[in-house]
Every structure is written in structure tokens, then in C-alpha cells.
Amino acid sequence: MKSNTEKFGKTPHQPSLWTRADALKVHADDPTTTQPLVSANFPVLSNEVFIWDTMPLRDMDGNITSVDGWSVIFTLTADRHPNDPQYIDENGNYDITRDWNDRHGRAKMYYWFSRTGKDWKLGGRVMAEGVSPTVREWAGTPILLNEQGEVDLYYTAVTPGATIVKVRGRVVTTEHGVSMVGFEKVKPLFEADGKMYQTEAQNPFWGFRDPWPFRDPNDGKLYMLFEGNVAGERGSHKVGKAEIGDVPPGYEDVGNSRFQTACVGIAVARDEDGDDWEMLPPLLTAVGVNDQTERPHFVFQDGKYYLFTISHTFTYADGVIGPDGVYGFVADSLFGPYVPLNGSGLVLGNPSSQPFQTYSHCVMPNGLVTSFIDSVPTDENGTQTRIGGTEAPTVEIKIKGQQTFVVAEYDYGYIPPMLDVTLK
Ligand code: FRU
């Protein structure tokens, strides 16, 4: 496997590296980068469905947007099956854990609306059955395009394959609620190419998903972030000096870390509508560090690019470890170089006493961080847990230069608008 320089050449940019040395600085339970404990007494949004990845409606500049006073979120959603014999265990009880763990295979895109930025009401499915070309509708981003209420939903069409797609529809409001109309024609945009981004043929555990389009505040062009893995056959990647970074004596052994090859991908649009995209080399790679950098997104603040991405404990490579949560990197220009926030990259992780309490954090430009509840221990030893499948309490962080600080906590699923658009 080639190094970044051999692989991507000198132009248009060199991916920044999240190194093993950076990751050695990750420490769970630092209160400034740890999500407050989530109580096992949390309320659930719905007894009919599980929700996880939450995608607030926003504009192309990243502002969370309400329409005619209605806040709107999209969520990955799956039915709960409390009465399905398939999920009843040998004692006759509902095995909610198994039902929850199976959810990815039946994920569908739903939307919710609210007058208050919380207490969400279920709107329904965004696309009718049969519209999306694959079994799984995985994460992406809904973009409000204009005052006519047109919405482009970018998402990932998975199984078979993994394709970044978009579907256009419209948001319609009344005094009583919100509906989504249209969303009938799904347009494939691009797939992993095997040269910059790993394909399924190169690695059955590849990741290629989670589109996040945006307008660069500096050059005004349309780009898109996404999750990928660095191209190459599984096991062929090299964890060399650059990937290791400046480690203390005794930390040179990289074990089997060549199998962890996450990256944050970027593409640029060739047109104004975002129908025609060209993939560029990754912005950030984590070869030898972590196998997943999911749902990448930006906050543009103080003239800087704050790049956030979620990752798991179980996807870390041999010899490095960190909590489930959101990690961040900062640069002065879009193509980097990116430096890990707080030295390590960790911005908001789960406390070690409740390692799976939340996931899929989305940092909004107002510093609020939304996530979902995964599972919370209900006894001292953490052997009993309560499955969530619902919105977690919102946390506020302060971003200051290369550091971040947890400063406040709000209600479950609190996602207030940053601006309101009156539809024409
Ligand atoms: C994050 C994630 C996304 C993916 C979805 C699948 O929680 O893994 O990367 O699109 O969940 O359910």
C-alpha cells in the first residue's frame, strides 16, 4: 500500500493524518470532553419505532432552519417488534436488544416536526415503499433549498452496494403540522472508486456513506463530505512513520492496525444543483488508528473549519482506544492541514461507566450537540441495560481555537432553529 504522498500526489491537497500519537492523547472521563450521564429514566419519542441518526433540516450554509415556525428533523427509523415471535425469547419476553441490534438492516428515513424544537411529532416516512432503490436508507442530510420549500435529501442507498444518492421533494406546512411531498425519484450520485476510496470488492467491511453537502464560506463552491475508507485491498495498508506520529519509546509496535483505514472523504460539485460530483482525495485519514469516521460535518466559526466526525471504541486499532462519541479537527482552510481538537481529537465521549449511552452526535453551528440514546445501564455492574432508540439530552460545547469545552445540558432532543424561513 502506498503512502499518502505516493497515492494522492502533490495536488490538489494532501490528506491530513489522525495519527496513533494523537490518539494516545485520547482520555475518557475528562469532564470537559465527556457527555453528562444519561439517566435510565429517559422518555422515549415513540413506542412504535426506534430512531437513531438525527438529521436536522438545514440550509446549504449549515444553519438549522425552521419553516413557517416549524422545526423539522429527519431520523433513521425502524419499527419496534414487541409482539413479533421472531423477537420473543425462550422465556416469552420481548428481546428488545436483538430487535435494536438488527435495526440497520431495515433503516428507513422518517421525519418529525415541532413548534418548540423538542417534543417531536412523527410526520411519517419521507419516501414511499419502493422509491429507494436499496433495502437500507442510511444517513445523510436534508437541505432546504429555497422559499418554495424545495428540499434535497442526500442519503446513502445501501444493500446491495453503497451509493450516495439524492431525492428532491418539498416541505409543506399548515397550522397543524408539516408534510413532505414528492421524494419520488432517487438520483444516484457516486460510489467508491477503489482508487481513493475503498470498495466492497477490496474489503467486505468497507464504509462509504453519510453525505453532508455544504457551501464553502470562502470560495462559495458546493462540496460534500462523506465517510469512507482509504482504497486498497484489506490488509495491504501500511502503518508507517507518518501514521504512527511522534510516539514515546515502547509505542512503535502497531500490531494489526493496518486493518483500520477510516477516512473523511470530500467531493466537489461540477454544477450549481449538486447533480454532478467529482470525488477528491480524503481530507483526513485514520489509517492505523480507527476504521470508522462516520457522519463527518463542519462548523464554520471564527474563520476556521471545524471538522467533526463520530467514531466507536470497537473500531479503534490495536494499541489505541477511546470512547464512543464525536471527534474534531480544525484547519484554517478547507483542504487543511487539520489538527486534532484538544490535542487528541476527542470532543464529546461517553463516560466509561456508561460507554454506550449515546451515539451519532451532530455538532450544530450554535454549539449544540444532538445525539441518540443507545443503551443505559440500569444496575451497578452494567449487566442490565435499557435500550434507547430515542433522542438524548442535547449538550452544548464551546469551541475556542483548538479546544472545546462542555458547558451546558438541555432537554431530550432539543434542536432549536437558527433561522426561520417563511414559505412563499
Ligand atoms: C451511524 C451510522 C451511519 C450509518 C447508519 C446506519 O450511527 O453507522 O454511519 O449511515 O448509522 O444505521
Coordinates of C-alpha atoms and ligand atoms in Angstrom, one line a residue:
M1 CA 0.0 0.0 0.0
K2 CA 1.3 3.4 -0.9
S3 CA 1.8 6.3 1.5
N4 CA -0.4 9.4 1.2
T5 CA 2.2 11.3 -0.9
E6 CA 2.7 8.4 -3.3
K7 CA -1.0 7.7 -3.5
F8 CA -2.5 11.2 -3.8
G9 CA 0.4 13.1 -5.3
K10 CA 1.0 16.7 -4.6
T11 CA -2.3 18.1 -5.9
P12 CA -4.9 19.2 -5.1
H13 CA -4.2 18.5 -1.5
Q14 CA -2.6 16.1 0.9
P15 CA -4.9 14.3 3.4
S16 CA -4.3 15.3 7.0
L17 CA -3.4 12.4 9.3
W18 CA -5.1 11.5 12.6
T19 CA -2.0 9.7 14.0
R20 CA -1.6 7.0 16.6
A21 CA 0.4 9.6 18.6
D22 CA -2.7 11.9 18.6
A23 CA -4.9 9.0 19.6
L24 CA -2.7 8.2 22.5
K25 CA -3.8 11.5 24.0
V26 CA -7.5 10.4 24.0
H27 CA -8.7 10.0 27.6
A28 CA -12.2 9.1 28.5
D29 CA -13.8 10.8 31.5
D30 CA -12.1 14.2 31.1
P31 CA -15.2 16.3 32.2
T32 CA -14.6 18.9 29.6
T33 CA -15.0 16.3 26.8
T34 CA -17.4 13.9 28.4
Q35 CA -21.2 13.8 27.9
P36 CA -23.0 14.1 31.2
L37 CA -24.5 10.8 32.5
V38 CA -27.9 10.0 30.8
S39 CA -30.4 8.7 33.3
A40 CA -32.0 5.3 32.7
N41 CA -35.4 7.0 33.2
F42 CA -35.3 8.7 29.9
P43 CA -38.6 9.3 28.0
V44 CA -38.9 7.7 24.5
L45 CA -40.1 9.6 21.5
S46 CA -42.2 6.6 20.2
N47 CA -43.2 3.1 21.4
E48 CA -43.7 2.1 17.8
V49 CA -40.4 3.0 16.3
F50 CA -36.7 3.2 17.2
I51 CA -34.9 6.2 16.0
W52 CA -31.1 6.8 15.8
D53 CA -29.1 9.1 13.5
T54 CA -30.8 12.5 13.6
M55 CA -30.6 14.9 10.7
P56 CA -31.9 18.4 11.4
L57 CA -33.2 20.3 8.3
R58 CA -30.7 23.0 7.4
D59 CA -29.6 25.3 4.5
M60 CA -26.5 24.8 2.4
D61 CA -24.5 27.1 4.7
G62 CA -25.2 24.8 7.7
N63 CA -27.8 26.9 9.5
I64 CA -30.5 24.8 11.3
T65 CA -33.7 26.1 9.7
S66 CA -37.4 26.0 10.6
V67 CA -40.1 26.6 8.1
D68 CA -43.1 28.8 8.9
G69 CA -42.2 28.3 12.6
W70 CA -42.0 24.5 12.4
S71 CA -38.7 22.8 13.2
V72 CA -38.1 19.6 11.2
I73 CA -35.7 16.7 11.8
F74 CA -35.2 13.6 9.7
T75 CA -34.2 10.3 11.5
L76 CA -33.1 6.8 10.6
T77 CA -36.0 4.8 11.9
A78 CA -37.1 1.2 12.3
D79 CA -40.3 -0.4 13.6
R80 CA -40.1 -1.9 17.2
H81 CA -41.4 -5.5 17.3
P82 CA -42.6 -6.2 20.8
N83 CA -45.1 -8.8 19.6
D84 CA -43.2 -10.4 16.7
P85 CA -42.4 -14.1 17.6
Q86 CA -39.0 -13.5 15.9
Y87 CA -38.1 -11.2 18.8
I88 CA -39.6 -13.2 21.7
D89 CA -37.0 -15.1 23.8
E90 CA -37.3 -18.5 25.3
N91 CA -38.9 -17.0 28.5
G92 CA -41.6 -15.3 26.4
N93 CA -40.1 -11.8 26.8
Y94 CA -39.5 -9.3 24.1
D95 CA -35.8 -9.3 23.2
I96 CA -35.5 -5.6 22.6
T97 CA -31.7 -5.7 22.4
R98 CA -31.8 -8.1 19.5
D99 CA -34.5 -6.1 17.8
W100 CA -32.5 -2.9 18.3
N101 CA -29.2 -4.5 17.0
D102 CA -31.0 -5.7 13.9
R103 CA -32.3 -2.2 13.0
H104 CA -29.6 -1.2 10.5
G105 CA -30.9 -3.8 8.1
R106 CA -34.3 -2.2 7.9
A107 CA -33.4 1.5 8.4
K108 CA -35.9 4.0 6.7
M109 CA -35.9 7.7 6.6
Y110 CA -38.7 9.4 8.6
Y111 CA -39.4 13.0 9.5
W112 CA -40.7 14.7 12.6
F113 CA -41.8 18.3 13.3
S114 CA -42.2 20.6 16.3
R115 CA -43.1 24.1 17.3
T116 CA -40.7 24.2 20.2
G117 CA -37.6 22.5 18.9
K118 CA -38.3 19.5 21.1
D119 CA -41.4 17.2 21.8
W120 CA -41.2 16.0 18.2
K121 CA -44.3 14.7 16.4
L122 CA -44.0 11.9 13.9
G123 CA -44.6 13.1 10.4
G124 CA -44.1 9.7 8.6
R125 CA -41.8 8.2 6.0
V126 CA -40.1 10.5 3.6
M127 CA -40.1 8.1 0.6
A128 CA -42.9 5.7 -0.1
E129 CA -42.0 2.0 -0.1
G130 CA -40.3 1.0 -3.3
V131 CA -38.9 4.5 -4.1
S132 CA -35.5 4.0 -2.7
P133 CA -33.5 1.5 -4.8
T134 CA -31.9 -0.5 -1.9
V135 CA -33.1 -2.2 1.3
R136 CA -31.4 0.3 3.6
E137 CA -31.9 4.1 3.7
W138 CA -28.8 5.2 5.6
A139 CA -27.7 8.6 6.9
G140 CA -27.4 11.8 5.0
T141 CA -28.6 15.4 5.1
P142 CA -31.9 17.2 4.3
I143 CA -31.2 20.6 2.7
L144 CA -33.9 23.4 2.4
L145 CA -33.1 24.9 -1.0
N146 CA -35.4 27.9 -1.2
E147 CA -38.6 29.8 -0.1
Q148 CA -40.7 27.5 -2.2
G149 CA -39.9 24.8 0.3
E150 CA -37.9 22.5 -2.0
V151 CA -35.8 20.0 -0.1
D152 CA -32.9 17.9 -1.4
L153 CA -32.4 14.9 0.7
Y154 CA -28.9 13.5 0.3
Y155 CA -28.6 10.0 1.8
T156 CA -26.9 6.6 1.4
A157 CA -28.6 3.8 -0.5
V158 CA -27.2 0.6 0.9
T159 CA -27.6 -3.2 0.1
P160 CA -26.8 -4.1 -2.5
G161 CA -23.7 -1.8 -2.6
A162 CA -23.5 1.7 -1.1
T163 CA -24.3 4.6 -3.3
I164 CA -24.5 8.3 -2.4
V165 CA -27.9 9.5 -3.7
K166 CA -30.3 12.4 -3.6
V167 CA -34.0 12.8 -3.9
R168 CA -35.9 16.0 -4.2
G169 CA -39.2 16.9 -2.6
R170 CA -41.0 19.7 -0.9
V171 CA -41.9 20.6 2.7
V172 CA -45.5 21.8 3.1
T173 CA -46.8 23.4 6.3
T174 CA -50.2 24.1 7.8
E175 CA -51.3 25.5 11.1
H176 CA -51.4 21.9 12.4
G177 CA -48.2 20.4 11.1
V178 CA -45.8 19.6 8.4
S179 CA -45.8 17.1 5.5
M180 CA -43.1 16.1 3.0
V181 CA -44.4 15.7 -0.6
G182 CA -42.6 14.5 -3.7
F183 CA -39.4 12.5 -2.9
E184 CA -40.2 10.1 -5.7
K185 CA -37.2 10.0 -7.9
V186 CA -33.9 8.9 -6.4
K187 CA -30.8 10.1 -8.3
P188 CA -27.5 8.1 -7.8
L189 CA -24.6 10.4 -7.4
F190 CA -21.4 8.4 -6.9
E191 CA -19.9 5.3 -5.3
A192 CA -16.4 4.4 -4.0
D193 CA -13.9 4.3 -6.9
G194 CA -11.3 1.8 -5.5
K195 CA -8.5 4.3 -6.2
M196 CA -9.0 6.9 -3.4
Y197 CA -11.9 5.2 -1.6
Q198 CA -12.1 1.6 -0.7
T199 CA -14.8 -0.6 -2.5
E200 CA -16.7 -3.6 -1.3
A201 CA -14.6 -5.8 -3.6
Q202 CA -11.4 -4.6 -1.7
N203 CA -12.9 -5.0 1.7
P204 CA -16.3 -6.5 2.6
F205 CA -16.3 -4.3 5.8
W206 CA -15.8 -1.1 3.8
G207 CA -17.7 2.1 4.6
F208 CA -18.9 4.6 2.1
R209 CA -21.8 6.7 3.3
D210 CA -23.2 9.7 5.2
P211 CA -23.2 12.6 2.6
W212 CA -23.0 16.1 4.1
P213 CA -23.1 18.8 1.3
F214 CA -22.2 22.4 2.1
R215 CA -21.2 25.7 0.5
D216 CA -17.6 26.7 1.4
P217 CA -17.9 30.1 3.1
N218 CA -14.7 31.2 1.4
D219 CA -14.8 30.0 -2.2
G220 CA -18.6 29.7 -2.5
K221 CA -18.4 26.4 -4.2
L222 CA -20.6 23.3 -3.4
Y223 CA -18.8 20.4 -1.7
M224 CA -19.8 17.3 0.1
L225 CA -18.2 15.4 3.0
F226 CA -18.8 11.7 3.4
E227 CA -17.4 8.7 5.3
G228 CA -15.0 6.3 3.5
N229 CA -12.1 4.0 4.0
V230 CA -8.8 4.5 2.2
A231 CA -8.7 2.5 -1.1
G232 CA -6.7 -0.7 -1.3
E233 CA -7.1 -4.4 -0.6
R234 CA -7.9 -5.2 3.1
G235 CA -4.7 -5.8 4.9
S236 CA -2.5 -4.1 2.3
H237 CA -2.3 -0.7 4.1
K238 CA 1.0 0.5 5.6
V239 CA 1.1 2.0 9.1
G240 CA 4.4 3.8 8.7
K241 CA 6.2 6.7 10.5
A242 CA 3.7 9.3 9.3
E243 CA 0.7 7.3 10.5
I244 CA 2.3 6.5 13.8
G245 CA 3.4 10.1 14.6
D246 CA 5.7 11.1 17.4
V247 CA 5.3 8.3 20.0
P248 CA 7.3 7.6 23.1
P249 CA 9.7 4.7 23.3
G250 CA 7.8 1.4 23.6
Y251 CA 4.9 2.5 21.4
E252 CA 6.3 1.7 18.0
D253 CA 4.5 -1.7 17.7
V254 CA 1.4 -1.2 15.5
G255 CA 0.0 -4.7 15.9
N256 CA -2.7 -5.4 13.3
S257 CA -3.6 -1.8 13.0
R258 CA -3.3 -1.9 9.2
F259 CA -6.9 -3.2 9.1
Q260 CA -8.2 0.1 10.4
T261 CA -8.4 2.6 7.5
A262 CA -11.1 5.2 8.0
C263 CA -11.1 8.5 6.2
V264 CA -13.3 11.6 5.7
G265 CA -14.0 11.9 2.0
I266 CA -14.7 15.1 0.1
A267 CA -16.3 15.7 -3.3
V268 CA -16.8 18.9 -5.3
A269 CA -19.9 19.7 -7.4
R270 CA -19.4 20.4 -11.1
D271 CA -22.8 22.2 -11.3
E272 CA -24.8 24.5 -9.1
D273 CA -27.6 22.0 -8.4
G274 CA -25.4 19.3 -7.0
D275 CA -26.3 16.7 -9.5
D276 CA -22.8 16.1 -10.9
W277 CA -19.9 15.4 -8.4
E278 CA -16.2 14.7 -8.6
M279 CA -14.5 12.8 -5.7
L280 CA -11.3 14.4 -4.4
P281 CA -8.7 12.8 -2.1
P282 CA -9.8 12.5 1.5
L283 CA -9.5 15.5 3.8
L284 CA -8.4 13.3 6.7
T285 CA -7.2 9.7 7.1
A286 CA -7.0 7.5 10.2
V287 CA -5.0 4.5 8.8
G288 CA -3.7 2.5 11.8
V289 CA -5.9 4.5 14.2
N290 CA -9.6 3.8 13.5
D291 CA -11.8 2.1 11.0
Q292 CA -14.8 4.4 11.0
T293 CA -15.0 8.2 10.8
E294 CA -18.8 8.4 10.4
R295 CA -21.2 11.3 9.6
P296 CA -18.5 13.9 9.0
H297 CA -19.7 17.5 9.2
F298 CA -18.4 21.1 9.6
V299 CA -19.0 24.0 11.8
F300 CA -17.5 27.2 10.3
Q301 CA -16.5 29.5 13.1
D302 CA -14.0 32.4 13.6
G303 CA -12.8 32.0 10.0
K304 CA -11.8 28.3 10.7
Y305 CA -13.1 24.9 9.5
Y306 CA -14.1 22.7 12.4
L307 CA -14.5 19.2 11.1
F308 CA -16.4 16.7 13.3
T309 CA -16.9 13.0 12.9
I310 CA -18.3 10.2 15.1
S311 CA -16.5 7.1 16.0
H312 CA -16.6 4.0 18.2
T313 CA -14.5 2.2 20.8
F314 CA -14.7 -1.0 18.8
T315 CA -13.4 0.5 15.6
Y316 CA -10.1 1.7 17.1
A317 CA -6.9 -0.2 16.0
D318 CA -4.6 -2.3 18.2
G319 CA -2.9 -0.2 20.9
V320 CA -5.1 2.9 20.7
I321 CA -8.5 3.3 22.3
G322 CA -11.2 5.9 23.0
P323 CA -14.8 6.3 23.9
D324 CA -17.8 6.3 21.5
G325 CA -18.5 9.9 20.6
V326 CA -17.7 12.8 18.4
Y327 CA -14.1 13.7 17.5
G328 CA -13.0 17.0 15.9
F329 CA -10.2 18.6 13.8
V330 CA -9.6 22.2 12.9
A331 CA -7.9 24.0 9.9
D332 CA -7.5 27.5 8.6
S333 CA -8.6 26.4 5.1
L334 CA -10.9 23.8 3.6
F335 CA -8.1 21.4 2.5
G336 CA -6.2 21.6 5.7
P337 CA -3.9 20.8 7.3
Y338 CA -6.2 19.6 10.0
V339 CA -5.1 19.5 13.7
P340 CA -6.9 17.3 16.2
L341 CA -9.0 19.4 18.7
N342 CA -7.9 19.1 22.3
G343 CA -4.7 17.5 21.1
S344 CA -6.3 14.1 20.7
G345 CA -9.4 14.8 18.6
L346 CA -11.9 13.8 21.3
V347 CA -14.7 16.4 21.7
L348 CA -17.5 14.6 23.4
G349 CA -17.3 11.0 24.5
N350 CA -19.4 8.7 26.6
P351 CA -18.4 8.3 30.3
S352 CA -16.6 5.0 30.9
S353 CA -19.4 4.0 33.4
Q354 CA -22.0 4.2 30.6
P355 CA -19.9 3.5 27.4
F356 CA -22.9 3.1 25.1
Q357 CA -25.2 5.7 26.4
T358 CA -25.3 7.9 23.3
Y359 CA -24.0 8.0 19.7
S360 CA -24.2 9.7 16.4
H361 CA -23.5 13.2 17.6
C362 CA -24.1 16.1 15.3
V363 CA -22.4 19.4 16.3
M364 CA -24.5 22.4 15.1
P365 CA -23.1 25.8 14.4
N366 CA -24.7 27.2 17.6
G367 CA -22.6 24.8 19.7
L368 CA -25.5 22.4 20.5
V369 CA -24.8 18.7 20.1
T370 CA -27.6 16.3 19.4
S371 CA -27.3 12.5 19.6
F372 CA -29.5 9.4 20.3
I373 CA -29.7 7.1 23.3
D374 CA -28.2 3.7 22.6
S375 CA -28.2 1.8 25.9
V376 CA -28.0 2.9 29.5
P377 CA -27.1 0.6 32.4
T378 CA -29.9 0.0 35.0
D379 CA -27.8 -1.7 37.6
E380 CA -24.5 -1.0 39.3
N381 CA -22.4 -3.6 37.3
G382 CA -23.8 -2.5 34.0
T383 CA -25.1 -6.0 33.2
Q384 CA -28.7 -4.9 32.8
T385 CA -29.3 -2.1 30.3
R386 CA -32.2 -0.2 28.9
I387 CA -32.3 0.3 25.2
G388 CA -33.0 3.8 23.9
G389 CA -33.8 4.3 20.2
T390 CA -34.7 7.8 21.1
E391 CA -33.3 11.3 21.4
A392 CA -30.6 12.0 24.0
P393 CA -30.3 15.2 26.0
T394 CA -28.7 18.0 23.9
V395 CA -25.3 19.1 25.1
E396 CA -23.7 22.5 24.5
I397 CA -20.0 22.8 23.8
K398 CA -17.9 25.9 23.5
I399 CA -15.4 25.9 20.7
K400 CA -12.3 28.1 21.4
G401 CA -9.4 27.9 19.0
Q402 CA -8.1 24.4 19.1
Q403 CA -10.0 23.5 22.3
T404 CA -13.6 22.6 23.2
F405 CA -15.4 22.6 26.5
V406 CA -18.7 21.0 27.6
V407 CA -20.7 23.9 29.1
A408 CA -24.4 23.0 29.4
E409 CA -27.1 20.4 29.0
Y410 CA -30.6 20.8 27.7
D411 CA -33.8 18.7 27.2
Y412 CA -34.0 15.5 25.2
G413 CA -33.8 16.1 21.5
Y414 CA -33.6 19.9 21.8
I415 CA -32.8 21.2 18.4
P416 CA -33.8 24.9 18.1
P417 CA -33.8 26.6 14.8
M418 CA -31.1 29.2 14.0
L419 CA -33.3 30.8 11.4
D420 CA -36.9 30.6 10.2
V421 CA -37.9 30.6 6.5
T422 CA -41.4 31.8 5.6
L423 CA -42.5 29.8 2.6
K424 CA -44.0 31.6 -0.4
Ligands
FRU1 C1 -24.1 6.0 12.4 C2 -24.3 5.0 11.3 C3 -24.1 5.7 10.0 C4 -25.0 4.9 9.0 C5 -26.1 4.5 9.9 C6 -26.6 3.1 9.7 O1 -24.8 5.7 13.6 O2 -23.5 3.9 11.4 O3 -22.8 5.9 9.6 O4 -25.4 5.7 8.0 O5 -25.7 4.6 11.3 O6 -27.6 2.7 10.5

